Tab-separated table of C-alpha atoms and ligand atoms in Angstrom:
chain	number	residue	atom	x	y	z
A	805	MET	CA	107.318	123.116	94.284
A	806	ALA	CA	105.357	119.928	94.934
A	807	ALA	CA	106.834	116.710	93.524
A	808	LYS	CA	105.725	115.566	90.068
A	809	ILE	CA	106.553	111.953	89.609
A	810	LEU	CA	107.305	109.684	86.646
A	811	ILE	CA	107.408	105.907	87.129
A	812	ILE	CA	109.185	104.064	84.315
A	813	GLY	CA	108.276	100.364	84.184
A	814	SER	CA	104.898	101.064	85.800
A	815	SER	CA	103.135	97.982	84.390
A	816	GLY	CA	105.386	95.544	86.282
A	817	GLN	CA	104.906	93.753	89.582
A	818	ILE	CA	106.165	96.639	91.734
A	819	GLY	CA	105.399	99.548	89.389
A	820	THR	CA	101.675	98.788	89.329
A	821	GLU	CA	101.241	99.090	93.088
A	822	LEU	CA	103.750	101.919	93.404
A	823	VAL	CA	101.762	104.061	90.940
A	824	LEU	CA	98.524	103.498	92.837
A	825	LYS	CA	100.036	104.338	96.232
A	826	LEU	CA	101.873	107.407	94.914
A	827	ARG	CA	98.654	108.656	93.273
A	828	GLU	CA	96.877	108.261	96.613
A	829	ASN	CA	99.621	110.297	98.315
A	830	TYR	CA	100.444	112.951	95.711
A	831	GLY	CA	97.225	113.199	93.680
A	832	ASN	CA	96.409	111.318	90.465
A	833	ALA	CA	97.465	114.096	88.094
A	834	ASN	CA	100.907	114.393	89.710
A	835	VAL	CA	101.957	110.774	89.100
A	836	VAL	CA	102.662	109.765	85.487
A	837	ALA	CA	102.870	106.032	84.764
A	838	SER	CA	104.956	104.800	81.808
A	839	ASP	CA	105.994	101.501	80.251
A	840	ILE	CA	106.375	99.814	76.866
A	841	ARG	CA	103.125	97.942	77.555
A	842	LYS	CA	99.765	98.959	78.997
A	843	GLY	CA	99.226	98.703	82.744
A	844	ASN	CA	96.287	97.148	84.546
A	845	TYR	CA	92.870	98.761	84.489
A	846	GLU	CA	93.338	100.660	87.773
A	847	VAL	CA	96.624	102.224	86.615
A	848	MET	CA	95.313	103.136	83.149
A	849	GLU	CA	92.083	104.636	84.485
A	850	SER	CA	93.313	106.552	87.526
A	851	GLY	CA	95.825	108.965	85.971
A	852	PRO	CA	98.200	109.848	83.124
A	853	PHE	CA	100.021	107.066	81.237
A	854	GLU	CA	102.738	107.368	78.561
A	855	PHE	CA	104.120	104.661	76.301
A	856	LEU	CA	107.848	105.097	76.897
A	857	ASP	CA	110.941	103.039	76.085
A	858	VAL	CA	113.567	103.685	78.763
A	859	THR	CA	116.379	103.162	76.246
A	860	ASN	CA	115.195	106.209	74.271
A	861	LYS	CA	116.679	109.216	76.055
A	862	ASP	CA	115.045	111.832	73.815
A	863	ASP	CA	111.584	110.406	74.440
A	864	ILE	CA	112.169	110.279	78.210
A	865	LYS	CA	113.313	113.895	78.194
A	866	GLU	CA	110.272	114.953	76.171
A	867	VAL	CA	107.894	113.258	78.640
A	868	ILE	CA	109.754	114.742	81.629
A	869	GLU	CA	109.604	118.257	80.208
A	870	ARG	CA	105.988	118.019	79.045
A	871	HIS	CA	104.794	116.863	82.492
A	872	GLN	CA	107.320	118.998	84.438
A	873	ILE	CA	108.575	115.911	86.258
A	874	THR	CA	110.811	116.391	89.317
A	875	GLU	CA	111.281	112.771	90.507
A	876	VAL	CA	111.749	109.492	88.619
A	877	TYR	CA	111.192	105.981	89.994
A	878	LEU	CA	113.049	103.672	87.600
A	879	MET	CA	111.427	100.229	87.870
A	880	VAL	CA	112.632	98.672	84.591
A	881	ALA	CA	114.995	95.676	84.695
A	882	ILE	CA	115.490	92.202	83.337
A	883	LEU	CA	115.153	89.992	86.415
A	884	SER	CA	117.331	87.128	87.655
A	885	VAL	CA	115.993	84.103	85.761
A	886	ILE	CA	115.586	85.836	82.384
A	887	ALA	CA	118.971	87.541	82.790
A	888	GLU	CA	120.757	84.171	83.055
A	889	GLN	CA	119.203	83.254	79.691
A	890	ASN	CA	120.359	86.442	77.974
A	891	PRO	CA	123.261	88.107	79.810
A	892	GLN	CA	124.088	90.721	77.169
A	893	LYS	CA	120.493	91.890	76.835
A	894	ALA	CA	120.091	92.081	80.618
A	895	TRP	CA	123.321	94.028	81.038
A	896	ASP	CA	122.376	96.417	78.218
A	897	LEU	CA	118.871	97.172	79.507
A	898	ASN	CA	119.742	97.270	83.213
A	899	MET	CA	122.681	99.624	82.648
A	900	THR	CA	121.356	101.813	79.796
A	901	SER	CA	118.160	102.532	81.709
A	902	LEU	CA	120.077	103.614	84.798
A	903	PHE	CA	122.587	105.729	82.866
A	904	ASN	CA	119.812	107.533	81.005
A	905	ILE	CA	118.156	108.579	84.246
A	906	LEU	CA	121.345	109.350	86.205
A	907	ASP	CA	122.567	111.529	83.320
A	908	MET	CA	119.334	113.530	83.409
A	909	ALA	CA	119.617	113.994	87.170
A	910	ARG	CA	123.238	115.149	86.768
A	911	ASP	CA	122.133	117.628	84.082
A	912	GLY	CA	119.456	119.044	86.396
A	913	VAL	CA	116.492	117.826	84.296
A	914	ILE	CA	115.137	115.996	87.380
A	915	LYS	CA	115.837	116.435	91.101
A	916	LYS	CA	115.517	112.974	92.647
A	917	VAL	CA	115.782	109.345	91.525
A	918	PHE	CA	114.691	106.032	93.005
A	919	TRP	CA	116.486	102.969	91.620
A	920	PRO	CA	115.950	99.531	93.173
A	921	SER	CA	118.748	97.135	93.907
A	922	SER	CA	118.245	93.573	95.164
A	923	ILE	CA	119.448	90.869	97.542
A	924	ALA	CA	121.005	89.488	94.334
A	925	VAL	CA	124.034	91.737	94.923
A	926	PHE	CA	125.084	89.160	97.523
A	927	GLY	CA	126.750	85.922	96.467
A	928	PRO	CA	127.778	82.538	97.855
A	929	ASP	CA	130.677	84.053	99.868
A	930	THR	CA	128.386	86.439	101.771
A	931	PRO	CA	127.293	85.442	105.307
A	932	LYS	CA	123.872	83.829	104.813
A	933	THR	CA	122.006	84.831	107.951
A	934	ASN	CA	121.431	88.338	109.183
A	935	THR	CA	123.497	89.496	106.189
A	936	PRO	CA	125.108	92.839	107.106
A	937	GLN	CA	124.649	96.078	105.166
A	938	ASP	CA	128.373	96.144	104.396
A	939	THR	CA	129.878	92.715	103.776
A	940	VAL	CA	131.416	90.529	101.067
A	941	ILE	CA	129.560	91.500	97.870
A	942	LYS	CA	130.499	89.141	95.042
A	943	PRO	CA	127.357	88.231	93.069
A	944	SER	CA	127.377	85.017	91.035
A	945	THR	CA	124.474	85.864	88.712
A	946	VAL	CA	124.130	88.123	85.669
A	947	TYR	CA	121.347	90.014	87.408
A	948	GLY	CA	123.403	90.426	90.610
A	949	ILE	CA	126.394	91.704	88.644
A	950	SER	CA	124.178	94.356	87.018
A	951	LYS	CA	122.702	95.367	90.395
A	952	LEU	CA	126.125	95.697	92.012
A	953	ALA	CA	127.375	97.770	89.071
A	954	GLY	CA	124.225	99.886	89.391
A	955	GLU	CA	124.872	100.514	93.090
A	956	ASN	CA	128.420	101.589	92.262
A	957	TRP	CA	127.227	103.933	89.501
A	958	CYS	CA	124.638	105.507	91.816
A	959	SER	CA	127.345	106.038	94.405
A	960	TYR	CA	129.602	107.600	91.739
A	961	PHE	CA	126.897	110.001	90.506
A	962	LYS	CA	126.084	110.968	94.089
A	963	SER	CA	129.651	111.682	95.145
A	964	ASN	CA	130.881	113.267	91.895
A	965	TYR	CA	127.809	115.204	90.747
A	966	GLY	CA	125.669	115.421	93.906
A	967	VAL	CA	122.831	113.454	92.286
A	968	ASP	CA	120.069	112.621	94.800
A	969	VAL	CA	119.592	108.922	94.043
A	970	ARG	CA	118.156	106.489	96.584
A	971	SER	CA	118.057	102.696	96.635
A	972	LEU	CA	116.756	99.659	98.483
A	973	ARG	CA	117.921	96.074	98.225
A	974	TYR	CA	114.483	94.495	97.854
A	975	PRO	CA	114.072	90.885	98.984
A	976	GLY	CA	111.599	88.617	97.091
A	977	LEU	CA	108.311	90.521	96.834
A	978	ILE	CA	104.905	88.915	97.161
A	979	SER	CA	101.782	90.466	95.672
A	980	TYR	CA	98.589	89.547	93.830
A	981	LYS	CA	97.722	92.554	91.647
A	982	THR	CA	100.297	91.781	88.922
A	983	THR	CA	102.184	88.574	88.203
A	984	PRO	CA	105.960	88.660	88.750
A	985	GLY	CA	108.399	89.213	85.892
A	986	GLY	CA	110.866	86.287	85.838
A	987	GLY	CA	112.643	86.225	89.202
A	988	THR	CA	113.885	83.397	91.424
A	989	THR	CA	111.373	84.177	94.175
A	990	ASP	CA	108.380	83.965	91.774
A	991	TYR	CA	107.472	80.568	93.289
A	992	ALA	CA	106.230	82.399	96.395
A	993	VAL	CA	103.535	84.056	94.243
A	994	GLU	CA	102.776	81.156	91.858
A	995	ILE	CA	102.104	78.865	94.821
A	996	PHE	CA	99.025	80.932	95.768
A	997	TYR	CA	97.506	80.707	92.267
A	998	GLU	CA	97.959	76.931	92.297
A	999	ALA	CA	96.721	76.601	95.888
A	1000	ILE	CA	93.437	78.218	94.801
A	1001	ARG	CA	93.146	76.536	91.386
A	1002	ARG	CA	94.457	73.018	92.084
A	1003	LYS	CA	95.141	72.761	95.826
A	1004	SER	CA	98.648	71.557	94.992
A	1005	TYR	CA	101.946	73.052	93.791
A	1006	THR	CA	105.269	71.767	92.472
A	1007	SER	CA	108.077	73.991	93.715
A	1008	PHE	CA	111.053	74.739	91.492
A	1009	LEU	CA	113.162	75.279	94.646
A	1010	GLU	CA	114.149	72.600	97.177
A	1011	GLU	CA	111.961	72.325	100.259
A	1012	ASN	CA	114.459	73.870	102.705
A	1013	THR	CA	115.674	76.814	100.586
A	1014	VAL	CA	115.158	79.791	102.880
A	1015	LEU	CA	115.027	83.257	101.289
A	1016	PRO	CA	114.184	86.734	102.614
A	1017	MET	CA	110.742	87.861	101.452
A	1018	MET	CA	108.342	90.767	101.922
A	1019	TYR	CA	104.708	91.608	101.275
A	1020	MET	CA	104.352	94.251	98.545
A	1021	ASP	CA	102.672	96.872	100.777
A	1022	ASP	CA	105.748	96.972	102.982
A	1023	ALA	CA	108.071	97.311	99.966
A	1024	ILE	CA	105.982	100.206	98.609
A	1025	ASN	CA	105.918	101.932	101.989
A	1026	ALA	CA	109.694	101.491	102.311
A	1027	THR	CA	110.207	102.995	98.849
A	1028	ILE	CA	108.065	106.055	99.479
A	1029	SER	CA	109.433	106.578	103.032
A	1030	LEU	CA	113.005	106.465	101.762
A	1031	MET	CA	112.224	108.980	99.013
A	1032	GLN	CA	110.603	111.328	101.532
A	1033	ALA	CA	113.248	110.914	104.247
A	1034	ASP	CA	115.480	113.787	105.185
A	1035	ILE	CA	118.765	111.882	105.044
A	1036	GLN	CA	121.879	110.880	103.254
A	1037	GLU	CA	125.230	112.439	103.083
A	1038	GLU	CA	126.411	109.530	101.000
A	1039	TYR	CA	124.659	106.978	98.782
A	1040	VAL	CA	123.455	103.847	100.566
A	1041	SER	CA	121.563	100.962	98.988
A	1042	TYR	CA	119.666	99.832	102.069
A	1043	ASN	CA	119.042	96.246	103.214
A	1044	ILE	CA	115.377	95.891	104.197
A	1045	GLY	CA	113.947	92.731	105.727
A	1046	ALA	CA	110.518	91.450	106.733
A	1047	PHE	CA	110.375	87.646	107.091
A	1048	SER	CA	112.136	84.565	105.716
A	1049	PHE	CA	110.748	81.165	104.779
A	1050	SER	CA	111.404	78.027	102.731
A	1051	PRO	CA	108.890	76.492	100.288
A	1052	LYS	CA	108.106	73.917	102.997
A	1053	GLU	CA	107.366	76.628	105.579
A	1054	LEU	CA	105.248	78.632	103.123
A	1055	ALA	CA	103.288	75.480	102.248
A	1056	ALA	CA	102.654	74.887	105.972
A	1057	ALA	CA	101.330	78.446	106.355
A	1058	ILE	CA	99.017	77.950	103.321
A	1059	LYS	CA	97.844	74.599	104.747
A	1060	LYS	CA	96.550	76.440	107.818
A	1061	GLN	CA	94.073	78.178	105.461
A	1062	ILE	CA	93.564	75.367	102.895
A	1063	PRO	CA	94.007	72.074	104.815
A	1064	GLU	CA	93.937	69.866	101.686
A	1065	PHE	CA	96.839	71.797	100.039
A	1066	THR	CA	99.881	69.672	99.115
A	1067	ILE	CA	103.326	70.561	97.796
A	1068	SER	CA	105.949	68.569	95.876
A	1069	TYR	CA	109.457	69.556	94.780
A	1070	LYS	CA	111.174	69.531	91.404
A	1071	PRO	CA	114.164	71.880	91.643
A	1072	ASP	CA	115.454	73.328	88.364
A	1073	ALA	CA	118.172	75.800	87.299
A	1074	ARG	CA	116.653	78.460	89.557
A	1075	GLN	CA	117.850	76.505	92.608
A	1076	LYS	CA	121.448	77.542	91.870
A	1077	ILE	CA	120.497	81.222	91.919
A	1078	ALA	CA	118.497	80.853	95.147
A	1079	SER	CA	121.334	78.942	96.842
A	1080	SER	CA	123.692	81.864	96.214
A	1081	TRP	CA	121.468	84.390	98.033
A	1082	PRO	CA	121.123	85.264	101.746
A	1083	GLN	CA	118.470	83.777	104.028
A	1084	SER	CA	117.867	86.879	106.140
A	1085	LEU	CA	119.063	90.477	106.244
A	1086	ASP	CA	120.351	92.862	108.884
A	1087	ASP	CA	118.371	96.033	108.165
A	1088	SER	CA	119.397	97.975	111.264
A	1089	LYS	CA	120.881	100.811	109.175
A	1090	ALA	CA	117.528	101.396	107.447
A	1091	GLN	CA	115.811	101.315	110.853
A	1092	LYS	CA	118.260	103.839	112.261
A	1093	ASP	CA	118.514	106.194	109.272
A	1094	TRP	CA	114.856	106.531	108.275
A	1095	GLY	CA	112.779	104.449	110.694
A	1096	TRP	CA	112.168	101.375	108.529
A	1097	LYS	CA	109.961	98.624	109.976
A	1098	ALA	CA	107.939	95.955	108.152
A	1099	LYS	CA	104.299	95.606	109.210
A	1100	THR	CA	103.051	92.395	107.574
A	1101	ASP	CA	104.136	88.979	108.905
A	1102	LEU	CA	104.029	85.610	107.141
A	1103	ASP	CA	100.584	84.448	108.318
A	1104	GLU	CA	98.976	87.812	107.588
A	1105	MET	CA	100.558	87.852	104.120
A	1106	VAL	CA	99.186	84.372	103.369
A	1107	VAL	CA	95.628	85.351	104.350
A	1108	THR	CA	95.816	88.592	102.328
A	1109	MET	CA	97.164	86.787	99.249
A	1110	LEU	CA	94.489	84.105	99.328
A	1111	GLN	CA	91.713	86.647	99.809
A	1112	GLY	CA	93.091	88.981	97.130
A	1113	LEU	CA	93.537	86.221	94.547
A	1114	HIS	CA	90.227	84.589	95.312
A	1115	TYR	CA	88.526	87.594	93.715
A	1116	ASN	CA	91.115	88.021	90.931
A	1117	ILE	CA	91.325	84.513	89.413
B	154	NAD	P1	108.797	93.513	86.293
B	154	NAD	O1	109.543	92.659	85.330
B	154	NAD	O2	107.526	92.993	86.874
B	154	NAD	O3	108.477	94.929	85.636
B	154	NAD	C1	109.376	95.599	84.798
B	154	NAD	C2	108.582	96.476	83.847
B	154	NAD	O4	109.508	97.131	82.987
B	154	NAD	C3	107.618	95.688	82.944
B	154	NAD	O5	106.310	96.195	83.065
B	154	NAD	C4	108.176	95.895	81.543
B	154	NAD	O6	107.174	95.989	80.535
B	154	NAD	C5	108.913	97.208	81.702
B	154	NAD	N1	109.951	97.376	80.679
B	154	NAD	C6	110.780	96.447	80.145
B	154	NAD	N2	111.575	96.995	79.218
B	154	NAD	C7	111.253	98.315	79.163
B	154	NAD	C8	111.735	99.407	78.406
B	154	NAD	N3	112.699	99.254	77.487
B	154	NAD	N4	111.183	100.622	78.625
B	154	NAD	C9	110.193	100.803	79.543
B	154	NAD	N5	109.684	99.789	80.282
B	154	NAD	C10	110.219	98.566	80.097
B	154	NAD	O7	109.830	93.904	87.463
B	154	NAD	P2	109.493	94.229	88.991
B	154	NAD	O8	109.445	92.954	89.734
B	154	NAD	O9	108.364	95.189	89.081
B	154	NAD	O10	110.858	94.938	89.411
B	154	NAD	C11	111.050	96.334	89.389
B	154	NAD	C12	112.454	96.635	89.899
B	154	NAD	O11	112.625	96.096	91.213
B	154	NAD	C13	113.583	96.021	89.052
B	154	NAD	O12	114.691	96.875	89.053
B	154	NAD	C14	113.930	94.762	89.821
B	154	NAD	O13	115.246	94.365	89.568
B	154	NAD	C15	113.743	95.211	91.252
B	154	NAD	N6	113.494	94.099	92.184
B	154	NAD	C16	112.337	93.377	92.141
B	154	NAD	C17	112.123	92.338	93.041
B	154	NAD	C18	110.846	91.524	93.061
B	154	NAD	O14	110.705	90.593	93.862
B	154	NAD	N7	109.874	91.842	92.215
B	154	NAD	C19	113.121	92.023	93.993
B	154	NAD	C20	114.314	92.749	93.981
B	154	NAD	C21	114.475	93.803	93.103
């Protein structure tokens, strides 16, 4: 039977573009978007949408049965910055959402699950450059703690119940279709809005804070490739890398396109989170297991962002 897909959290930064790409690949009617808030025009117009709260198991089950869903992409989470402000709420949502979906996969209601992890699983004791797939994993943020627990629960459901759950450790994702939802790497999107509107930007991270980043198209392709790959004896939450830069280096790349652009720096509490994360990732396991390779480089991403936003704002 062909896959019928439900995306939960489809109005977010990743969900929006994931829905559109999956609809292109699987057909509009076979990809159901869902969230507690409406999605953008393209998502709402191109296929089915359900208002769905991921904490309500009965409602999820009803939607899954009504649409005969076989695969769920769970894109709901409270992200790093917001999670620091409300640890209990972040833990509750990030864990309840995952449990609800893993339980349904264990009970045979669905066949396959995608659940995203993050570079936030790594902490200050992890090697910073070319961070290995398997290494010291001691997160120092609320968000990272929930992602590490999530990875462990996925592994548990895979080994004890044979649940087919797949994960990526996304780096900071850059896109223009939807604004980001409260993460530490949000500066790398905001900077483009301000470059177009004001030709200047004040960064909330220090100038030399290098973080691993990726253009959204590559993240979406990685997600869909992993879900389609014929792999996996055991659960792996894969490192995937594309490029790394600091605010200063990103500003220099923007300056190539907008020569009058200037940047200043006013680090805030988000600096502490960024300083605890890796600068680059070793993604050789993803390359070997399912042929992962990023396509978009820094300069190409900058041009695409400026062009995309020029028409959107
Ligand atoms: P986002 O905040 O942009 O989107 C999350 C969506 O979930 C929102 O549309 C929100 O309305 C929805 N939502 C919130 N509570 C809900 C509920 N109770 N029921 C249903 N929907 C609910 O997040 P994102 O950036 O798209 O991230 C998606 C996933 O990818 C998350 O697990 C996140 O941790 C992970 N991730 C994202 C990044 C990144 O750079 N964006 C990096 C690493 C990992």
